[in-house]
Short mmCIF file of C-alpha atoms in Angstrom, two decimals:
data_model
loop_
_atom_site.label_atom_id
_atom_site.label_comp_id
_atom_site.label_asym_id
_atom_site.label_seq_id
_atom_site.Cartn_x
_atom_site.Cartn_y
_atom_site.Cartn_z
CA LEU A 1 -75.75 57.62 58.70
CA ALA A 2 -74.14 60.28 61.26
CA GLY A 3 -76.42 58.73 64.25
CA GLY A 4 -75.27 55.11 63.47
CA VAL A 5 -71.56 55.84 63.13
CA GLY A 6 -71.55 57.88 66.22
CA GLY A 7 -73.54 54.79 67.94
CA ALA A 8 -71.13 52.27 66.56
CA THR A 9 -68.17 54.78 67.63
CA ALA A 10 -69.41 54.54 71.21
CA LEU A 11 -69.79 51.02 71.56
CA ALA A 12 -66.28 50.41 70.05
CA LEU A 13 -65.21 53.11 72.83
CA ALA A 14 -67.17 51.01 75.55
CA ALA A 15 -65.42 48.12 74.43
CA CYS A 16 -62.03 49.27 74.31
CA ALA A 17 -62.06 51.42 77.42
CA PRO A 18 -58.87 51.66 79.57
CA GLY A 19 -58.37 49.19 81.96
CA THR A 20 -60.58 46.56 80.43
CA SER A 21 -57.91 44.53 78.15
CA GLY A 22 -59.94 45.50 75.24
CA GLY A 23 -63.23 44.48 76.58
CA PRO A 24 -65.75 45.48 79.20
CA SER A 25 -65.36 44.74 82.79
CA PRO A 26 -66.76 41.76 84.31
CA ALA A 27 -70.28 42.40 86.41
CA THR A 28 -69.72 42.13 90.46
CA ASP A 29 -70.95 38.82 91.48
CA GLN A 30 -74.00 38.69 93.62
CA SER A 31 -74.34 35.08 93.61
CA ASP A 32 -74.20 34.73 97.51
CA SER A 33 -77.27 37.07 97.67
CA ASP A 34 -79.21 35.89 94.69
CA PRO A 35 -79.71 32.19 94.67
CA THR A 36 -80.92 32.27 91.10
CA VAL A 37 -79.58 31.73 87.56
CA ASN A 38 -81.06 32.28 84.01
CA TRP A 39 -79.84 29.89 81.39
CA ALA A 40 -80.35 30.53 77.64
CA ASN A 41 -80.13 27.49 75.62
CA TRP A 42 -81.33 25.89 72.17
CA PRO A 43 -84.71 23.75 71.83
CA GLY A 44 -84.86 20.16 72.62
CA TYR A 45 -81.47 20.35 74.44
CA MET A 46 -82.64 19.53 77.86
CA ASP A 47 -84.36 16.29 79.54
CA GLU A 48 -87.76 16.70 79.78
CA ASP A 49 -90.70 14.73 81.51
CA ASP A 50 -94.44 14.38 80.13
CA GLU A 51 -95.60 17.72 81.97
CA GLY A 52 -92.72 19.56 80.32
CA ASN A 53 -90.55 19.60 83.55
CA TYR A 54 -86.94 19.43 83.51
CA PRO A 55 -85.77 16.85 85.85
CA THR A 56 -82.17 17.48 86.22
CA LEU A 57 -82.69 21.08 86.70
CA GLN A 58 -85.14 20.21 89.16
CA ALA A 59 -82.67 18.10 90.96
CA PHE A 60 -80.06 20.79 90.77
CA THR A 61 -82.57 23.26 92.56
CA GLU A 62 -82.88 20.76 95.01
CA GLN A 63 -79.55 20.05 95.63
CA THR A 64 -78.06 23.77 95.92
CA GLY A 65 -80.88 26.02 96.40
CA ILE A 66 -80.37 28.05 93.27
CA ALA A 67 -83.34 28.30 91.10
CA VAL A 68 -82.88 28.12 87.23
CA ASP A 69 -84.88 29.89 84.80
CA TYR A 70 -84.40 27.93 81.88
CA LEU A 71 -84.58 30.04 78.67
CA VAL A 72 -85.23 28.63 75.29
CA ASP A 73 -83.75 31.48 73.30
CA ILE A 74 -81.46 30.49 70.61
CA ASN A 75 -82.43 29.54 67.36
CA ASP A 76 -79.78 30.30 65.36
CA ASN A 77 -75.95 31.63 66.18
CA ASN A 78 -75.92 34.55 64.47
CA GLU A 79 -79.50 35.84 65.36
CA TYR A 80 -79.02 35.37 69.30
CA TYR A 81 -75.39 37.29 68.63
CA ALA A 82 -77.42 40.24 66.93
CA LYS A 83 -79.83 40.34 69.69
CA VAL A 84 -77.39 40.53 72.74
CA ARG A 85 -73.95 41.87 71.28
CA ASP A 86 -74.68 45.84 72.04
CA GLN A 87 -75.70 44.74 75.40
CA LEU A 88 -71.97 42.32 75.63
CA ALA A 89 -70.24 45.33 74.27
CA LEU A 90 -71.32 47.47 76.87
CA GLY A 91 -70.73 45.14 79.72
CA GLN A 92 -74.26 44.91 80.52
CA ASP A 93 -76.50 41.84 81.99
CA ILE A 94 -78.14 40.42 78.83
CA GLY A 95 -80.88 38.35 80.98
CA ALA A 96 -78.81 35.23 80.74
CA ASP A 97 -75.97 34.17 83.05
CA LEU A 98 -75.06 30.80 81.16
CA ILE A 99 -75.37 30.79 77.25
CA THR A 100 -74.42 28.18 75.07
CA LEU A 101 -73.18 29.02 71.75
CA THR A 102 -71.55 26.98 69.11
CA ASP A 103 -67.52 26.59 68.68
CA TRP A 104 -67.08 29.73 66.14
CA MET A 105 -69.60 31.91 68.08
CA ALA A 106 -68.10 31.15 71.25
CA GLY A 107 -64.51 32.00 69.99
CA ARG A 108 -65.55 35.31 68.74
CA LEU A 109 -67.26 35.87 72.26
CA ILE A 110 -63.79 35.27 73.85
CA ARG A 111 -61.84 37.20 71.51
CA LEU A 112 -64.04 40.31 72.31
CA GLY A 113 -63.70 40.23 75.93
CA TYR A 114 -67.53 39.07 76.25
CA THR A 115 -66.96 36.19 78.52
CA GLN A 116 -66.02 35.92 82.04
CA GLU A 117 -63.09 33.65 82.96
CA LEU A 118 -64.30 30.77 84.56
CA ASN A 119 -62.82 29.68 88.21
CA ASP A 120 -61.98 26.19 88.28
CA ALA A 121 -62.30 26.12 91.93
CA ASN A 122 -66.01 26.49 91.73
CA ILE A 123 -66.13 23.61 88.37
CA PRO A 124 -63.91 20.63 90.07
CA ASN A 125 -65.88 18.42 87.80
CA LYS A 126 -63.94 19.99 84.87
CA ALA A 127 -61.57 17.18 85.53
CA ASN A 128 -64.22 15.07 83.97
CA LEU A 129 -63.97 16.86 80.30
CA ILE A 130 -62.84 14.57 77.52
CA PRO A 131 -58.81 15.21 77.25
CA ASP A 132 -59.24 15.84 73.56
CA LEU A 133 -61.74 18.93 74.04
CA LEU A 134 -59.38 20.67 76.88
CA ASN A 135 -57.29 22.73 74.38
CA VAL A 136 -59.42 23.94 71.50
CA GLY A 137 -58.03 26.64 69.11
CA PHE A 138 -60.45 29.31 70.33
CA ASP A 139 -59.87 28.74 73.95
CA PRO A 140 -56.70 26.72 75.36
CA GLY A 141 -56.87 25.19 78.63
CA ARG A 142 -60.56 26.34 78.49
CA THR A 143 -60.79 29.19 80.52
CA HIS A 144 -63.78 30.82 79.00
CA SER A 145 -65.90 27.92 78.15
CA LEU A 146 -66.78 24.37 78.63
CA PRO A 147 -68.44 22.09 76.25
CA TRP A 148 -72.19 21.63 76.83
CA GLN A 149 -73.20 18.70 73.88
CA GLY A 150 -71.55 18.01 70.72
CA GLY A 151 -73.02 16.59 67.34
CA PHE A 152 -73.26 15.67 63.73
CA ALA A 153 -74.50 17.46 60.62
CA GLY A 154 -75.89 15.21 58.01
CA LEU A 155 -79.02 14.20 56.12
CA CYS A 156 -82.67 13.14 57.52
CA TRP A 157 -85.69 12.02 55.74
CA ASN A 158 -89.31 10.95 56.23
CA LYS A 159 -89.30 7.12 55.70
CA GLU A 160 -92.62 6.91 54.87
CA ALA A 161 -92.29 9.23 52.10
CA LEU A 162 -88.73 8.38 50.94
CA PRO A 163 -88.66 4.53 51.56
CA ASN A 164 -85.17 4.24 49.88
CA GLY A 165 -83.72 7.11 52.12
CA LEU A 166 -80.65 9.38 51.53
CA ARG A 167 -77.25 8.62 51.44
CA THR A 168 -75.58 11.47 49.18
CA LEU A 169 -76.37 15.64 48.53
CA ASP A 170 -77.42 13.90 44.85
CA ASP A 171 -80.17 12.18 46.43
CA LEU A 172 -81.51 15.46 48.29
CA TRP A 173 -81.37 17.31 45.21
CA ASN A 174 -83.53 15.06 43.06
CA PRO A 175 -86.10 17.21 41.56
CA GLU A 176 -89.20 14.89 43.16
CA LEU A 177 -88.13 16.90 46.38
CA ALA A 178 -88.32 20.17 45.12
CA GLY A 179 -89.77 22.35 47.78
CA LYS A 180 -89.53 19.76 50.43
CA ILE A 181 -86.25 20.56 51.34
CA VAL A 182 -85.11 22.41 54.57
CA VAL A 183 -81.30 23.12 55.51
CA LEU A 184 -79.56 24.77 58.27
CA SER A 185 -78.96 28.60 58.36
CA GLU A 186 -75.99 27.58 60.12
CA MET A 187 -73.35 28.26 57.20
CA ARG A 188 -70.56 25.88 58.44
CA ASP A 189 -73.17 22.95 58.80
CA THR A 190 -74.99 23.47 54.92
CA MET A 191 -71.86 24.57 53.19
CA GLY A 192 -69.73 22.30 55.01
CA LEU A 193 -71.73 19.20 53.58
CA ILE A 194 -71.80 20.91 50.56
CA LEU A 195 -68.08 21.32 50.15
CA LEU A 196 -67.41 17.73 51.61
CA ASP A 197 -69.74 16.66 48.82
CA GLN A 198 -67.10 18.13 46.26
CA GLY A 199 -64.32 16.42 47.72
CA ILE A 200 -62.88 19.46 49.76
CA ASP A 201 -61.57 18.98 53.41
CA ILE A 202 -63.47 21.50 55.31
CA SER A 203 -61.03 21.35 58.32
CA GLY A 204 -58.24 22.24 55.61
CA ASP A 205 -56.73 25.22 53.85
CA PHE A 206 -59.45 24.97 51.06
CA SER A 207 -59.50 28.12 48.75
CA GLU A 208 -62.02 30.97 48.07
CA ASP A 209 -62.50 29.27 44.69
CA ASP A 210 -63.38 25.98 46.57
CA PHE A 211 -65.92 27.93 48.74
CA ASN A 212 -67.69 29.70 45.78
CA ASN A 213 -68.04 26.92 43.88
CA ALA A 214 -69.86 25.17 47.03
CA LEU A 215 -72.03 28.19 47.28
CA ASP A 216 -72.85 28.27 43.41
CA VAL A 217 -74.59 24.71 44.12
CA PHE A 218 -76.52 26.13 47.06
CA ARG A 219 -77.63 29.22 45.35
CA GLU A 220 -78.75 27.11 42.25
CA GLN A 221 -80.97 24.85 44.56
CA VAL A 222 -82.37 27.65 46.14
CA THR A 223 -83.16 29.90 43.25
CA ASN A 224 -84.55 26.74 41.50
CA GLY A 225 -87.02 26.01 44.36
CA GLN A 226 -85.32 22.74 45.60
CA ILE A 227 -84.64 24.12 48.76
CA GLY A 228 -87.87 25.29 50.32
CA ALA A 229 -86.73 26.81 53.48
CA VAL A 230 -83.15 27.79 55.25
CA ARG A 231 -83.78 27.90 59.02
CA GLY A 232 -82.22 28.12 62.47
CA ASN A 233 -83.43 25.33 64.68
CA SER A 234 -87.01 25.90 63.96
CA TYR A 235 -86.33 23.76 60.88
CA THR A 236 -87.70 21.10 63.14
CA GLN A 237 -91.30 22.37 63.03
CA ASP A 238 -91.12 22.04 58.93
CA LEU A 239 -90.41 18.48 59.43
CA ILE A 240 -93.19 18.00 62.05
CA ASN A 241 -95.76 19.78 60.27
CA GLY A 242 -94.98 18.21 56.86
CA ASP A 243 -93.83 21.35 55.15
CA ALA A 244 -90.43 19.27 54.71
CA ILE A 245 -89.87 15.62 54.02
CA ALA A 246 -86.15 15.77 54.00
CA GLY A 247 -82.86 18.18 54.92
CA ILE A 248 -79.89 18.88 56.14
CA VAL A 249 -80.16 18.60 59.86
CA TRP A 250 -78.60 18.15 63.27
CA SER A 251 -78.37 14.81 64.67
CA GLY A 252 -79.99 14.77 67.87
CA ASP A 253 -82.73 16.49 66.67
CA VAL A 254 -84.03 13.67 64.64
CA THR A 255 -85.07 12.23 68.27
CA LEU A 256 -86.67 15.29 69.31
CA VAL A 257 -88.76 15.25 65.92
CA ASN A 258 -89.90 11.90 66.21
CA ALA A 259 -90.77 12.14 69.92
CA GLU A 260 -93.19 15.01 68.78
CA LEU A 261 -94.56 12.53 66.00
CA GLY A 262 -95.24 9.88 68.37
CA SER A 263 -93.20 7.47 65.74
CA ASP A 264 -89.93 6.36 64.27
CA GLN A 265 -90.91 8.42 60.89
CA PHE A 266 -87.48 10.45 60.12
CA GLU A 267 -84.39 8.86 60.29
CA PHE A 268 -80.59 10.63 60.32
CA VAL A 269 -77.53 9.47 58.44
CA ILE A 270 -74.12 11.15 57.90
CA PRO A 271 -73.57 11.58 54.00
CA GLU A 272 -71.45 9.01 52.26
CA SER A 273 -69.13 12.28 51.43
CA GLY A 274 -69.17 12.86 55.11
CA GLY A 275 -70.89 15.15 57.49
CA THR A 276 -69.75 18.02 60.15
CA LEU A 277 -68.81 17.61 63.64
CA TRP A 278 -69.43 20.81 66.26
CA ASN A 279 -69.76 21.53 70.12
CA ASP A 280 -71.99 24.17 71.83
CA ASN A 281 -70.32 25.45 74.75
CA PHE A 282 -71.18 26.91 78.24
CA GLN A 283 -70.27 30.63 78.41
CA ILE A 284 -70.81 33.10 81.27
CA PRO A 285 -71.46 36.54 79.62
CA ILE A 286 -69.59 39.47 80.64
CA GLY A 287 -72.33 41.07 82.24
CA SER A 288 -73.72 38.27 84.27
CA PRO A 289 -74.11 39.16 88.02
CA ARG A 290 -74.44 35.41 89.15
CA LYS A 291 -71.31 33.92 88.05
CA LYS A 292 -70.78 31.25 90.95
CA ASN A 293 -74.31 30.25 90.33
CA ALA A 294 -73.62 29.67 86.69
CA GLU A 295 -70.42 27.83 87.68
CA THR A 296 -72.19 25.76 90.02
CA LEU A 297 -74.58 24.70 87.35
CA ILE A 298 -71.82 23.95 85.02
CA ASN A 299 -70.17 21.74 87.53
CA TYR A 300 -73.27 19.68 88.22
CA TYR A 301 -73.79 18.90 84.24
CA TYR A 302 -70.07 17.44 84.21
CA GLU A 303 -71.15 14.82 87.13
CA PRO A 304 -71.32 11.37 84.85
CA GLU A 305 -74.66 10.39 86.00
CA VAL A 306 -76.23 13.78 85.29
CA ALA A 307 -74.49 13.90 81.72
CA ALA A 308 -75.69 10.59 81.25
CA GLU A 309 -79.40 11.47 81.89
CA VAL A 310 -79.07 14.63 79.59
CA ALA A 311 -77.48 12.40 76.95
CA LEU A 312 -80.20 9.89 76.84
CA TRP A 313 -82.84 12.07 76.21
CA VAL A 314 -80.94 14.92 73.74
CA ASN A 315 -79.11 11.98 71.69
CA TYR A 316 -75.98 14.53 71.42
CA ILE A 317 -72.48 13.86 72.15
CA THR A 318 -71.62 14.26 75.85
CA PRO A 319 -68.12 15.75 76.49
CA VAL A 320 -68.11 13.99 79.98
CA VAL A 321 -65.78 11.13 81.00
CA GLY A 322 -67.67 8.69 82.61
CA ALA A 323 -70.83 9.43 81.30
CA LYS A 324 -71.07 6.15 79.07
CA GLU A 325 -70.33 4.24 81.81
CA ALA A 326 -73.49 5.53 83.75
CA ALA A 327 -75.75 5.79 80.84
CA ILE A 328 -75.28 2.06 79.98
CA ALA A 329 -76.17 1.38 83.73
CA ILE A 330 -79.06 2.98 82.72
CA ASP A 331 -79.80 1.19 79.39
CA PRO A 332 -76.86 -1.26 78.29
CA GLU A 333 -77.82 -0.88 74.42
CA VAL A 334 -77.00 2.50 74.64
CA ALA A 335 -73.54 1.87 74.18
CA GLU A 336 -74.40 1.18 70.48
CA ASN A 337 -75.88 4.61 69.75
CA GLN A 338 -73.40 6.64 67.56
CA LEU A 339 -75.06 9.89 67.91
CA ILE A 340 -74.14 9.79 71.59
CA PHE A 341 -70.83 7.91 72.15
CA PRO A 342 -69.26 7.52 68.42
CA ASN A 343 -66.69 5.19 67.87
CA GLU A 344 -63.48 5.70 65.68
CA GLU A 345 -65.28 4.34 62.38
CA THR A 346 -68.20 7.01 62.97
CA LEU A 347 -65.71 10.22 63.92
CA ALA A 348 -63.68 9.09 60.50
CA GLN A 349 -66.92 9.99 58.63
CA VAL A 350 -67.17 13.84 59.89
CA LYS A 351 -64.92 16.94 59.78
CA THR A 352 -64.62 20.27 61.93
CA PHE A 353 -65.02 23.15 59.87
CA ARG A 354 -62.01 25.38 60.51
#
């Protein structure tokens, strides 16, 4: 215990050292002498060809001469944070110059002083950010983050096993599905859907009792074996290998699962009671020694044509103005894809967890 407390104290002192404004100091940028950048991201979150290459990343390297080591390292926000938090607290290089974590975790890193302030001069395409996403509570003016992609959490099912589909959480709790359901370990999505199903506005000032009532539902469905697994992004494998035939999932991943299976086997829907809306965000960790290279990469993905190419592959919501028009030029039917370009009717069905 003494050793544990001592280690924690050392980290706390390092994070609050004099002259660091409550956090460690940014690393010295070595981008001009080191034309590389390491990017940690989630699975299925980049355009990919049949050989497993990433066309937009290859084009970026050809344009800039900056080589990208693309790391599919993030499976769950808490899990990833637990892996890197000690290094972040000490201002050390975590092996990634660019990370993409969800709003609430991105906010935590900013509050703790674990991210570097973005230099807008290196990101002129920041002007292409959708205006509604510029001033968010956890980062007003977007000085320490920029959105990468956004999406929904909702329900999915295997259409062969469940030809009638799912529309509500009651459908998901059908005893015939016992043990064949996978849900997200991302609390704000799984609990968000349960709260919404109970008539609670998750973006508002709900009570502790409201949350505990929803938690009772979750606990019951786990205890009675209805929910077979609680996963990070690895839940897609449960769907692919047949361990799960339904679940609470992220919108764009259904396209990935169907591509893996070579069929249109799974379908996604926002529940009748509502779904969640979130963004994952570009951030540069405090210990990254390649800040300018990371900013150059962010700027590249804010080019509408590049953003469109990625969006058409990952099927998530792009935050880039002009991407819709660029995507329509590639595929005119894409304007109707509500997973990429949701209209007001679709957005009215979802809430952002407070």
